[in-house]
Coordinates of C-alpha atoms and ligand atoms in Angstrom, one line a residue:
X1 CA -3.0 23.6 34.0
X2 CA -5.5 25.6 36.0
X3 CA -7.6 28.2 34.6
X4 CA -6.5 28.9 31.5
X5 CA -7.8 31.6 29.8
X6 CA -10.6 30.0 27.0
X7 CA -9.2 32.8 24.3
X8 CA -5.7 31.2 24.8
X9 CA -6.8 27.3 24.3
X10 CA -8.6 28.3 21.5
X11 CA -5.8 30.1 19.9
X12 CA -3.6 27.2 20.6
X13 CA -6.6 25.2 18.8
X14 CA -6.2 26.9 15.6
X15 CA -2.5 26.3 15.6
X16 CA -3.6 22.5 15.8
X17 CA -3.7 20.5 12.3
X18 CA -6.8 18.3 12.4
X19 CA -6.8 14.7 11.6
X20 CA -9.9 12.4 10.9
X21 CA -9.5 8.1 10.8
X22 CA -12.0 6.6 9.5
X23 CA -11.9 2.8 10.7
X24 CA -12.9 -0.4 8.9
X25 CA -13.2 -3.6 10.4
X26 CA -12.3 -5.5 13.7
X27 CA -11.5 -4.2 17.3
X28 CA -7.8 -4.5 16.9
X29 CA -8.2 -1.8 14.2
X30 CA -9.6 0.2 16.4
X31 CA -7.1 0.1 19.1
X32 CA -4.6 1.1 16.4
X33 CA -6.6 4.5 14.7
X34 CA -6.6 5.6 18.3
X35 CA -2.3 4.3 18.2
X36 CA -2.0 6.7 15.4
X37 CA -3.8 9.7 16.6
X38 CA -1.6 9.4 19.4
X39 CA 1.6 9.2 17.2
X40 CA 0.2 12.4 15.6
X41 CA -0.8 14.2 18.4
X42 CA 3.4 14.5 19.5
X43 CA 3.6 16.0 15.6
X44 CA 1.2 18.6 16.3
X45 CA -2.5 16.9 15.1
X46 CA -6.1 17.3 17.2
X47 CA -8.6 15.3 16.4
X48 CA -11.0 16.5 13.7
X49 CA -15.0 15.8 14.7
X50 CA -15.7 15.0 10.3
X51 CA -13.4 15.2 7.1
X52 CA -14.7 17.5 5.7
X53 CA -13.0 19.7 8.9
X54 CA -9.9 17.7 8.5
X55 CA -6.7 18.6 7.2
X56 CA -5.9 15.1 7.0
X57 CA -7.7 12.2 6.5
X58 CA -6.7 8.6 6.9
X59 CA -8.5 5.4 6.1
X60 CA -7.6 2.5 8.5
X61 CA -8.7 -0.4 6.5
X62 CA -9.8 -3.7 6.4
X63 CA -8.8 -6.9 4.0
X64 CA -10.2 -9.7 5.7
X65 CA -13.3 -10.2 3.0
X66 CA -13.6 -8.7 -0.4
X67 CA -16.6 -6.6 0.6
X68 CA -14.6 -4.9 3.4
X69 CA -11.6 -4.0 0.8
X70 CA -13.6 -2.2 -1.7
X71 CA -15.6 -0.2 0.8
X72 CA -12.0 1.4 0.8
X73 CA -12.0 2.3 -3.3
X74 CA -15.5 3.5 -2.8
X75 CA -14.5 5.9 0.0
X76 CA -11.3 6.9 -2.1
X77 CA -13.4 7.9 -4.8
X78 CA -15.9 10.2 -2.1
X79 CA -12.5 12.0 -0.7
X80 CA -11.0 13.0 -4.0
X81 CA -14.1 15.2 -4.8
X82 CA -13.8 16.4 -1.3
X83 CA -10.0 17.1 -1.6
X84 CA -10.6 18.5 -4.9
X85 CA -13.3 20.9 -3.6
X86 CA -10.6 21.8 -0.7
X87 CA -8.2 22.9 -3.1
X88 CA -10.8 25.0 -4.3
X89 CA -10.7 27.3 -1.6
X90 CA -7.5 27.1 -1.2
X91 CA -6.7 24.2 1.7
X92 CA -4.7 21.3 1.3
X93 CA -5.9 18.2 2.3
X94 CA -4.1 15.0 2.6
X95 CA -5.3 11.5 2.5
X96 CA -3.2 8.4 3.7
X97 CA -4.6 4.7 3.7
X98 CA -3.4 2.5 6.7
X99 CA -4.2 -1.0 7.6
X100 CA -4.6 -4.2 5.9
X101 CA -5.5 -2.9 2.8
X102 CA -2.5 -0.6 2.7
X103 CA -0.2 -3.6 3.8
X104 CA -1.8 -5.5 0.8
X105 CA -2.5 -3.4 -2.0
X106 CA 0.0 -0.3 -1.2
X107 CA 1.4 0.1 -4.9
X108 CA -2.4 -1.2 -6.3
X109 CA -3.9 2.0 -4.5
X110 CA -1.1 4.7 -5.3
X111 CA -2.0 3.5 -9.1
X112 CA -5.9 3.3 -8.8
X113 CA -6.0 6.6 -6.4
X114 CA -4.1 9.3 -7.0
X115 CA -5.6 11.4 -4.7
X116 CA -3.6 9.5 -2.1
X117 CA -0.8 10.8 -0.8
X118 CA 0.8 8.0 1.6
X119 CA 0.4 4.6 2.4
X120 CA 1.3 2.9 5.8
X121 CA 0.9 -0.8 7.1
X122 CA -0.1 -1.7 10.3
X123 CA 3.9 -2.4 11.3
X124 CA 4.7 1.2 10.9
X125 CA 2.6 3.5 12.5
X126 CA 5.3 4.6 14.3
X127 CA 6.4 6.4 11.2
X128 CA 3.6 8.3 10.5
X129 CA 4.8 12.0 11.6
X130 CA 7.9 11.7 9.2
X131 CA 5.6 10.2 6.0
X132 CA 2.4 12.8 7.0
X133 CA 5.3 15.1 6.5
X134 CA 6.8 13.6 3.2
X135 CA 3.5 14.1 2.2
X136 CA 2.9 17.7 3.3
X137 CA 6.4 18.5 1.4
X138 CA 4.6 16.6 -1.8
X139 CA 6.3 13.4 -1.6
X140 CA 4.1 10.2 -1.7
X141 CA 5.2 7.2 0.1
X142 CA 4.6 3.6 0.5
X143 CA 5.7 2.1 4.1
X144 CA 4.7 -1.6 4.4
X145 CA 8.1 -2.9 4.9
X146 CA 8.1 -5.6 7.6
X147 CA 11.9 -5.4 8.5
X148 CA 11.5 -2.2 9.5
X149 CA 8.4 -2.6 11.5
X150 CA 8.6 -2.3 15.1
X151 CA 5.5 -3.9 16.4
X152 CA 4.3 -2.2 19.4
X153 CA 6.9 0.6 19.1
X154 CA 3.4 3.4 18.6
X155 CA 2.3 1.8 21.9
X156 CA 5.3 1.7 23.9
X157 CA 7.5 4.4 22.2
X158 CA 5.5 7.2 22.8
X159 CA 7.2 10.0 24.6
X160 CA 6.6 9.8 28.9
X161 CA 3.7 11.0 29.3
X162 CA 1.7 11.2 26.2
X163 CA -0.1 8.0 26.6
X164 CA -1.5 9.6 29.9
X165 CA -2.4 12.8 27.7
X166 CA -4.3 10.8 25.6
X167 CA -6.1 9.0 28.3
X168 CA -6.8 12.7 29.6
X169 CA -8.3 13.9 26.5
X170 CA -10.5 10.5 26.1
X171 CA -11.7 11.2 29.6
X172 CA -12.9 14.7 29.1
X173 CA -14.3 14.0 25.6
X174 CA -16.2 10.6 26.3
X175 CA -15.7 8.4 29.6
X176 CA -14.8 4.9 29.2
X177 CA -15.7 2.3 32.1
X178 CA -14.6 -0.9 29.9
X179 CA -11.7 -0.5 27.3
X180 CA -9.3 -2.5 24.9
X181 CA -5.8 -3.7 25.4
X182 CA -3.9 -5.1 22.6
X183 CA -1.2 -7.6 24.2
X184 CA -0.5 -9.7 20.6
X185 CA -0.7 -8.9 17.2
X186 CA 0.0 -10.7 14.1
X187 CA -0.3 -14.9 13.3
X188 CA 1.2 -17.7 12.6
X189 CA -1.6 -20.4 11.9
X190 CA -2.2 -19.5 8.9
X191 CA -5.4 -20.3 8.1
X192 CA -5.8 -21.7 4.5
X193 CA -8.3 -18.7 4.2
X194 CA -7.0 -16.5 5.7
X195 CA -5.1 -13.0 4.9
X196 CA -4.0 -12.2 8.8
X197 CA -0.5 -14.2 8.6
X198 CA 0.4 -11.8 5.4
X199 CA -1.3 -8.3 6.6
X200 CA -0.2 -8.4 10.1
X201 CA 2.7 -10.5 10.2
X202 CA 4.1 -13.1 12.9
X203 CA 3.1 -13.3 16.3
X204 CA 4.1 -11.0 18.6
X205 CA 3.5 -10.5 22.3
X206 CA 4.0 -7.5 23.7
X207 CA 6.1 -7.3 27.0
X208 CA 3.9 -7.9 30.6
X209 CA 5.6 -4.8 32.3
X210 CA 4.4 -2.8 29.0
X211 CA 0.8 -4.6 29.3
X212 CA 0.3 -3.9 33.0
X213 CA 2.0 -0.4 32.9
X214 CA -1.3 0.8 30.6
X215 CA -3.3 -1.4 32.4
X216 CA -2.8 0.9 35.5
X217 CA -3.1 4.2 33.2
X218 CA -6.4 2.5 32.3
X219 CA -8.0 2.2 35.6
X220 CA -6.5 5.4 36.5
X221 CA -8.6 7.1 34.2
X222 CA -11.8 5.3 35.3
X223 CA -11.4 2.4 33.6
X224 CA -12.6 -0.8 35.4
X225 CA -13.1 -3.5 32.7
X226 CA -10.5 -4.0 30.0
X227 CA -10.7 -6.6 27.2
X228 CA -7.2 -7.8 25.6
X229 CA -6.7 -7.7 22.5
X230 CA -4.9 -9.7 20.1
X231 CA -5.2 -11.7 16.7
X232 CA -4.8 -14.7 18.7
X233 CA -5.1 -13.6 21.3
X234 CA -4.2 -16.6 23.7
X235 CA -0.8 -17.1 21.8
X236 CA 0.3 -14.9 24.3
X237 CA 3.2 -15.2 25.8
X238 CA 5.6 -13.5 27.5
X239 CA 8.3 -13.5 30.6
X240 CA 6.7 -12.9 34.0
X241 CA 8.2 -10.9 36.8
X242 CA 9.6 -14.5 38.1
X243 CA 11.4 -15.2 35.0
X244 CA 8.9 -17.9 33.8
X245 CA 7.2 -18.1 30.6
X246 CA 3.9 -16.8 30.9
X247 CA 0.9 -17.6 28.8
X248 CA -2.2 -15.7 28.7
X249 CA -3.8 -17.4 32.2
X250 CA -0.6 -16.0 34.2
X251 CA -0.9 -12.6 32.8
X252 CA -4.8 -12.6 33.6
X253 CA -4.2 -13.1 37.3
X254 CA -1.6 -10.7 37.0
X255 CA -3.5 -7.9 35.7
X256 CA -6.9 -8.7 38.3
X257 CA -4.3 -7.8 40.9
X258 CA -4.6 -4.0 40.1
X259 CA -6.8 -2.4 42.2
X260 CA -9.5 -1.1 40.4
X261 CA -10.0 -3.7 37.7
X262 CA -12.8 -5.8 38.6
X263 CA -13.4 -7.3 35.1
X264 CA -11.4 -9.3 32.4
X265 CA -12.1 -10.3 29.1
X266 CA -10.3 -11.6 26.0
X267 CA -10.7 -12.2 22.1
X268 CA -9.3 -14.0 19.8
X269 CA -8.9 -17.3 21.1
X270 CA -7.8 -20.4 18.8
X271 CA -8.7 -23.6 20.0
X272 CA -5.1 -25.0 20.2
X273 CA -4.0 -22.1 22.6
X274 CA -6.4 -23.2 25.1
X275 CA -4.2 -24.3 27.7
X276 CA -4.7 -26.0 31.3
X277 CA -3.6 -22.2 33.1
X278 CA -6.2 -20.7 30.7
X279 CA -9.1 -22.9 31.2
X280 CA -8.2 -22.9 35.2
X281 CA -8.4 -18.9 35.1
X282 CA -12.1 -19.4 33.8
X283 CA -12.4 -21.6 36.8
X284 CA -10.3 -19.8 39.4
X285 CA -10.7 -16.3 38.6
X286 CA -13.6 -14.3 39.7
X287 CA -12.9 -11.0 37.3
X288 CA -12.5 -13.0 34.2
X289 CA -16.2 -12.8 32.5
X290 CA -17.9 -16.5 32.1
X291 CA -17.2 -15.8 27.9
X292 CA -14.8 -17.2 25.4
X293 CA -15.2 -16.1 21.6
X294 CA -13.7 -19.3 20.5
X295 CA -14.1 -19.9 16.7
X296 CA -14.4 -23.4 15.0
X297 CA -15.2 -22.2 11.7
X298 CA -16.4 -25.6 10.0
X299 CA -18.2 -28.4 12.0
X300 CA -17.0 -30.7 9.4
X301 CA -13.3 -32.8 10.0
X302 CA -12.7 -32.5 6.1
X303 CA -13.1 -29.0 5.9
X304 CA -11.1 -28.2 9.0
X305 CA -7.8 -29.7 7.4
X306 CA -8.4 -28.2 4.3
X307 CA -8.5 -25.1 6.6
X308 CA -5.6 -25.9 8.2
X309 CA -7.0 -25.6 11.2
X310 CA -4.9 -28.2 12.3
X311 CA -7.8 -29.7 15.2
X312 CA -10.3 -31.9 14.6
X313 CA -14.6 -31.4 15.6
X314 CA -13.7 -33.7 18.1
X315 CA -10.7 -31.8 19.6
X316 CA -13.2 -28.8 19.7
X317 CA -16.1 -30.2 21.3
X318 CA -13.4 -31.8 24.1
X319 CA -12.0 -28.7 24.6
X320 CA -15.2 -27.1 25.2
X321 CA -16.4 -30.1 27.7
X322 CA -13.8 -28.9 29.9
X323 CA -14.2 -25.1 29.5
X324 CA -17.7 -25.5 30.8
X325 CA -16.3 -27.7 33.4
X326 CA -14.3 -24.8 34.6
X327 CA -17.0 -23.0 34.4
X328 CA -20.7 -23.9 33.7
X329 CA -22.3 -20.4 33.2
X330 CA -19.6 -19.9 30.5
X331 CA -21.3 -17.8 27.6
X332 CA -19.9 -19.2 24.3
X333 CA -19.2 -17.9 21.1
X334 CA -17.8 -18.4 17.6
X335 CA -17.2 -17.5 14.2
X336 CA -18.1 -19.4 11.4
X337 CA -17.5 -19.7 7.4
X338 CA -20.0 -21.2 4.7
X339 CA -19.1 -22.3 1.4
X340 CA -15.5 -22.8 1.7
X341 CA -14.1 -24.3 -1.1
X342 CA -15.0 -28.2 -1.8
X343 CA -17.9 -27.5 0.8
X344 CA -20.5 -30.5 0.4
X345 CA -24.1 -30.6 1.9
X346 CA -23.0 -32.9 4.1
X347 CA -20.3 -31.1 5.3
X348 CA -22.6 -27.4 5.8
X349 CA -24.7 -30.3 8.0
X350 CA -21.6 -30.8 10.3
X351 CA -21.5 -27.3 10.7
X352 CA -25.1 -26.8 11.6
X353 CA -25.0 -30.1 13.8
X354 CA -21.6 -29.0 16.3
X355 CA -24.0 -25.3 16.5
X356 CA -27.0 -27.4 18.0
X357 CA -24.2 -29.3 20.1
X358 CA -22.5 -26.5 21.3
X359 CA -25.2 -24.1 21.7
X360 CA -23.8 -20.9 20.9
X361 CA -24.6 -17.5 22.7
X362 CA -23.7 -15.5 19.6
X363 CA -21.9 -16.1 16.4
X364 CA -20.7 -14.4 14.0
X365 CA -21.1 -15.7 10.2
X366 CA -19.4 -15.2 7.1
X367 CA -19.8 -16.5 3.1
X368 CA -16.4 -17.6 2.2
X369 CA -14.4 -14.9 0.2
X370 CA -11.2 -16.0 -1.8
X371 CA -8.2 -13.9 -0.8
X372 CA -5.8 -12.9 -3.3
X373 CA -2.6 -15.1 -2.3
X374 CA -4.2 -17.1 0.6
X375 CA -3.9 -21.0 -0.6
X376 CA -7.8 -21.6 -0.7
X377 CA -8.4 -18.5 -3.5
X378 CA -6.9 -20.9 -5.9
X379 CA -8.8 -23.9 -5.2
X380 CA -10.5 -25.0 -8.1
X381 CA -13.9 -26.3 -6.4
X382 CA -15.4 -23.2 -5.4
X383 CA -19.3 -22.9 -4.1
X384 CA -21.6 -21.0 -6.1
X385 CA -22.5 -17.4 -4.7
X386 CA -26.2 -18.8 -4.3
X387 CA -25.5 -22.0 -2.5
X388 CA -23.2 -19.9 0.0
X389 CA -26.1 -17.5 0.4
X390 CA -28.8 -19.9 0.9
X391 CA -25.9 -21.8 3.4
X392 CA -25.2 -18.5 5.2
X393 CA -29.6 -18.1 5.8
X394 CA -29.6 -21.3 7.3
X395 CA -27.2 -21.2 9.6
X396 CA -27.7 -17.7 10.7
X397 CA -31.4 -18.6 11.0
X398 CA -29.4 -21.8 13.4
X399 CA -27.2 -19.1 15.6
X400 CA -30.4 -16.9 16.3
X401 CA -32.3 -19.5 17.8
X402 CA -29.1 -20.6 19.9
X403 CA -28.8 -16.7 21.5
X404 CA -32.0 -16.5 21.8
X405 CA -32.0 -19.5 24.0
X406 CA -29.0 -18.8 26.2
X407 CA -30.0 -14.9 26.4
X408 CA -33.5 -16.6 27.8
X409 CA -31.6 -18.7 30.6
X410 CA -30.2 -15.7 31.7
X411 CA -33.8 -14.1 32.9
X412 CA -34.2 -14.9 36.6
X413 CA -30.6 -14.8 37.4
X414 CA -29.1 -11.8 39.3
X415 CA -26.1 -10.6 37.5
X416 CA -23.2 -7.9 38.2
X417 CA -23.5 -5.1 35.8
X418 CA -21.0 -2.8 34.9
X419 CA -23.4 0.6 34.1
X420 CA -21.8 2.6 31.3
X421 CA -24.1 5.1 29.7
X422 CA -27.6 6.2 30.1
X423 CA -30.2 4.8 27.6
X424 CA -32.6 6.1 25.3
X425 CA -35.2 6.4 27.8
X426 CA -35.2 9.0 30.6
X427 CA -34.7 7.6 33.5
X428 CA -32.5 4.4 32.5
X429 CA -29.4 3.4 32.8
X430 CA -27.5 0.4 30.7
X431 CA -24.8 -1.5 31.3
X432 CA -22.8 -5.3 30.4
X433 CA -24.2 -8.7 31.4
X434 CA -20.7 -10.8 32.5
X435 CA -22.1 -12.8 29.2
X436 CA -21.7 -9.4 27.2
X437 CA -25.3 -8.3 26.5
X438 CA -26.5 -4.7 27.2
X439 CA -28.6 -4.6 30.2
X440 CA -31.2 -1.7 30.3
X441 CA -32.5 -0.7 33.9
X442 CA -34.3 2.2 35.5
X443 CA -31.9 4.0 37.8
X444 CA -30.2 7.1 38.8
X445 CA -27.1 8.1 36.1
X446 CA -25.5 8.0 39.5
X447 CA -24.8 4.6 38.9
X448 CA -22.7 4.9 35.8
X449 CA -19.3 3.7 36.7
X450 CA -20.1 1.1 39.1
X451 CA -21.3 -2.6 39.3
X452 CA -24.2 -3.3 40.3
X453 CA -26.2 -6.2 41.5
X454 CA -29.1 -6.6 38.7
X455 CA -32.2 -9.0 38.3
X456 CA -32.9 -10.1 34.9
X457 CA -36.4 -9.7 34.1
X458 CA -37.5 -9.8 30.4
X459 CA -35.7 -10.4 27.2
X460 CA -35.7 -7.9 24.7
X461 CA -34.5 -8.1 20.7
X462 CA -30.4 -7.7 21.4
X463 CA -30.5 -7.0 24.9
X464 CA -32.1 -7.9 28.6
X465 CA -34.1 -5.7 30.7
X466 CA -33.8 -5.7 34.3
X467 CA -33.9 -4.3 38.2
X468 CA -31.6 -3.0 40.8
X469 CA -31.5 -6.4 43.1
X470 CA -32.2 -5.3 46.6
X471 CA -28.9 -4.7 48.5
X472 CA -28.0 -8.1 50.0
X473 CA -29.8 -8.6 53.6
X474 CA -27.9 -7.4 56.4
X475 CA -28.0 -9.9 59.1
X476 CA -30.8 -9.1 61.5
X477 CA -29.8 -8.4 64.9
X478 CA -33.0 -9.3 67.4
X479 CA -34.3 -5.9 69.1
X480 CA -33.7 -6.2 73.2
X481 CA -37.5 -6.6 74.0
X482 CA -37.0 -10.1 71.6
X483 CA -33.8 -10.7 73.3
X484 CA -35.5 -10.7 76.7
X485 CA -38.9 -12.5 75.3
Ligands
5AD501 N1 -13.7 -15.4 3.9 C1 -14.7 -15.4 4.8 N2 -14.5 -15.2 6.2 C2 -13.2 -15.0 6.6 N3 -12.7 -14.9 7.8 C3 -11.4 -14.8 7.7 N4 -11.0 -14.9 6.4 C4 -12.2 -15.1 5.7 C5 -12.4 -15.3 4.3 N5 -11.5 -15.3 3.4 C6 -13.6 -14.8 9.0 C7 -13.2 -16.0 10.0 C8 -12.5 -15.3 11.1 C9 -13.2 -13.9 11.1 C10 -12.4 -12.8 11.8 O1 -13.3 -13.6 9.7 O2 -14.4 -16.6 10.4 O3 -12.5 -15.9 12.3
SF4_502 FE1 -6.6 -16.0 10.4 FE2 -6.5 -18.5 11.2 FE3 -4.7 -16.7 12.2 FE4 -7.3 -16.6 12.9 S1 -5.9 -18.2 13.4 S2 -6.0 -14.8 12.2 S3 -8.3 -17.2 11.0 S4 -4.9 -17.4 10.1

């Protein structure tokens, strides 16, 4: 509404409960904290800029590795002082735990924190007015059921309109050029490793008219590059407009036909969801970005079954011989896991060997941590904590030297940049490479917002440095006097 009086918004902002998330772990996470500040802004709840300003205060966790679950004890501990010192002067603060922790270790952390007062799974943020208010009336409650989860329900349930609201508050408070777009959630492949299939459940797509819907809402608030989102994400599937079956290739083209949004990207990808309409979009498709964060894990064929992973290294390296013959300037990139149980030398070398075969542009690198009730936890021929270290070095030491060398080809080439922000120097601008590394270059703020045509110059520690390519030549139209000559 127009000019409304300051006095009266900020009366209506002290009537506003605040709410602070705190998130742990991957991007999926999160899409969902800002999922549940949405389901709390229709109960009344305005985002709170620290916790200690919050009247509640929720931990969206993360279970994927040991280290990343007992961040969330750790934190537990920090927020009962602070609730305790609330109480104090007379404010009640309450503190939920959502995520993968809570969908793992809901009635482990009602036991171990009592400063808790609910617990919500990643299937049920859709109840999280009624249980903030359980827990406002004193009640504490546990909601990780999966029969009553309603995947997507936070996304596509909210009332008309209040998606839009959100996108309007986003906008004022911080613009976003490129954003996330979760389109699947949960897993099936279960992953000998792996918690996902148990934390988040089966696969689920969501709908394409659901998908494209806050696609548009997207690039109507500025938005012109969106990233899809899903566990797997190119499990995808869903029915198209025609009645087919669509997998994720189909919905790509759909969604470039918005107006507006000029660039596509996707993560997770398993290598047996690459399919031929997938790999032809990378060929075919001019806003899909030349990247694919396709992980392998293990170089080594007896460590991939024991994964589970249910491809071999040869599978892998074919698959990726034909994504780079869809497209050659394909940035590629991976995630990988040392020490897994039974792990010999030998098979670490497989791992190090498909790296120098594939040449990765980035990777990302983990020591294998047992997870309670995952098959591998139980194996008995765990790797020593020192051996995984001294593994991890190595091939870290590998993946550097690989980005290093693809971030290096890039110098010389003119890329479109999408500018985002301004950088840390006066005077500059930074934006995306289309193989996802920040691109620093001098010129007017102006620019933020729009793609522009950039020459790479110099390579810098985690990012490129570059100019404005001149605008491309007109074609020159002789002057009369050459005309006559
Ligand atoms: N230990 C170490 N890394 C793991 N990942 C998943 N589970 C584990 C585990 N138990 C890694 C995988 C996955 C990434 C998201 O996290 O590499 O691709
Ligand atoms: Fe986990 Fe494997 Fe599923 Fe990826 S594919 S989420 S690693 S079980």
């Amino acid at each position: 509404m127009l000019g409304q009086a300051p006095d009266v918004m900020s009366g209506l902002d002290r009537d506003l409960k605040k709410v602070f998330v705190k998130t742990y772990g991957c991007q999926m996470n999160v899409y969902d904290s800002e999922r549940m500040m949405d389901a709390l802004a229709t109960a009344g709840y305005a985002a709170a800029e620290t916790a200690e300003s919050a009247d509640l205060i929720l931990l969206n966790t993360c279970h994927i590795r040991e280290r990343a679950s007992e961040k969330v004890y750790s934190e537990l501990g920090r927020l009962r002082v602070l609730k305790g010192e609330a109480a104090e002067a007379g404010r009640k603060v309450l503190i939920g735990v959502a995520g993968c922790v809570a969908q793992a270790e809901g009635a482990e952390i009602m036991r171990r924190a009592p400063a808790v007062d609910l617990v919500v799974g990643p299937q049920s943020y859709q109840r999280l007015p009624a249980l903030v208010a359980d827990a406002a009336a004193g009640k504490r409650s546990i909601e990780t059921d999966f029969a009553v989860a309603q995947k997507f329900s936070v996304l596509d349930g909210l009332p008309r309109g209040e998606e839009s609201r959100r996108l309007d508050r986003e906008a004022t408070r911080d613009k976003n050029y490129s954003a996330f777009l979760t389109v699947q959630e949960g897993c099936d492949k279960f992953c000998t490793f792996c918690v996902v299939p148990y934390t988040r459940g089966a696969e689920v797509s969501r709908p394409v008219a659901a998908i494209a819907a806050e696609a548009q809402r997207l690039v109507a608030h500025g938005v012109r590059e969106v990233t899809l989102l899903g566990q797997n994400v190119n499990a995808w599937h869903g029915e198209g407009p025609d009645g087919n079956d669509w997998g994720l290739g189909r919905l790509l083209f759909h969604l470039a036909e918005i107006p507006g949004l000029d660039r596509l990207r996707y993560t997770t990808s398993h290598p047996r969801d690459m399919d031929d309409a997938l790999i032809a979009a990378h060929r075919d498709l001019p806003a899909l970005m030349p990247y694919l964060h396709l992980p392998v894990q293990s170089g080594s064929d007896r460590i991939l079954a024991a994964m589970n992973r249910r491809h071999s290294r040869a599978d892998y390296l074919r698959l990726v011989d034909r994504v780079r013959a869809a497209r050659p300037d394909i940035a590629l990139s991976c995630d990988f896991i040392v020490g897994f149980p039974g792990e010999t030398e030998a098979d670490f070398a497989d791992t190090l060997s498909i790296i120098d075969t594939v040449g990765y542009a980035a990777a990302f690198s983990f020591k294998y941590s047992p997870r309670p009730g995952t098959p591998a936890a139980t194996q008995a021929d765990q790797v020593p904590e020192a051996e995984k270290s001294e593994r991890l070095q190595r091939l870290q030491a590998s993946v550097n030297r690989h980005a290093r060398v693809f971030n290096a080809s890039t110098v010389g080439r003119t890329a479109e940049v999408l500018f985002e922000r301004k950088g840390k120097r006066p005077g500059q601008i930074v934006g995306r490479s289309p193989w996802l590394l920040p691109v620093h270059v001098d010129a007017s703020a102006t620019l933020i917002g729009t793609i522009g045509r950039v020459v790479i110059e110099t390579l810098g520690t985690n990012s490129l440095n570059g100019r404005l390519a001149a605008p491309a030549a007109e074609p020159r139209i002789p002057l009369p006097m050459e005309a006559t000559a």
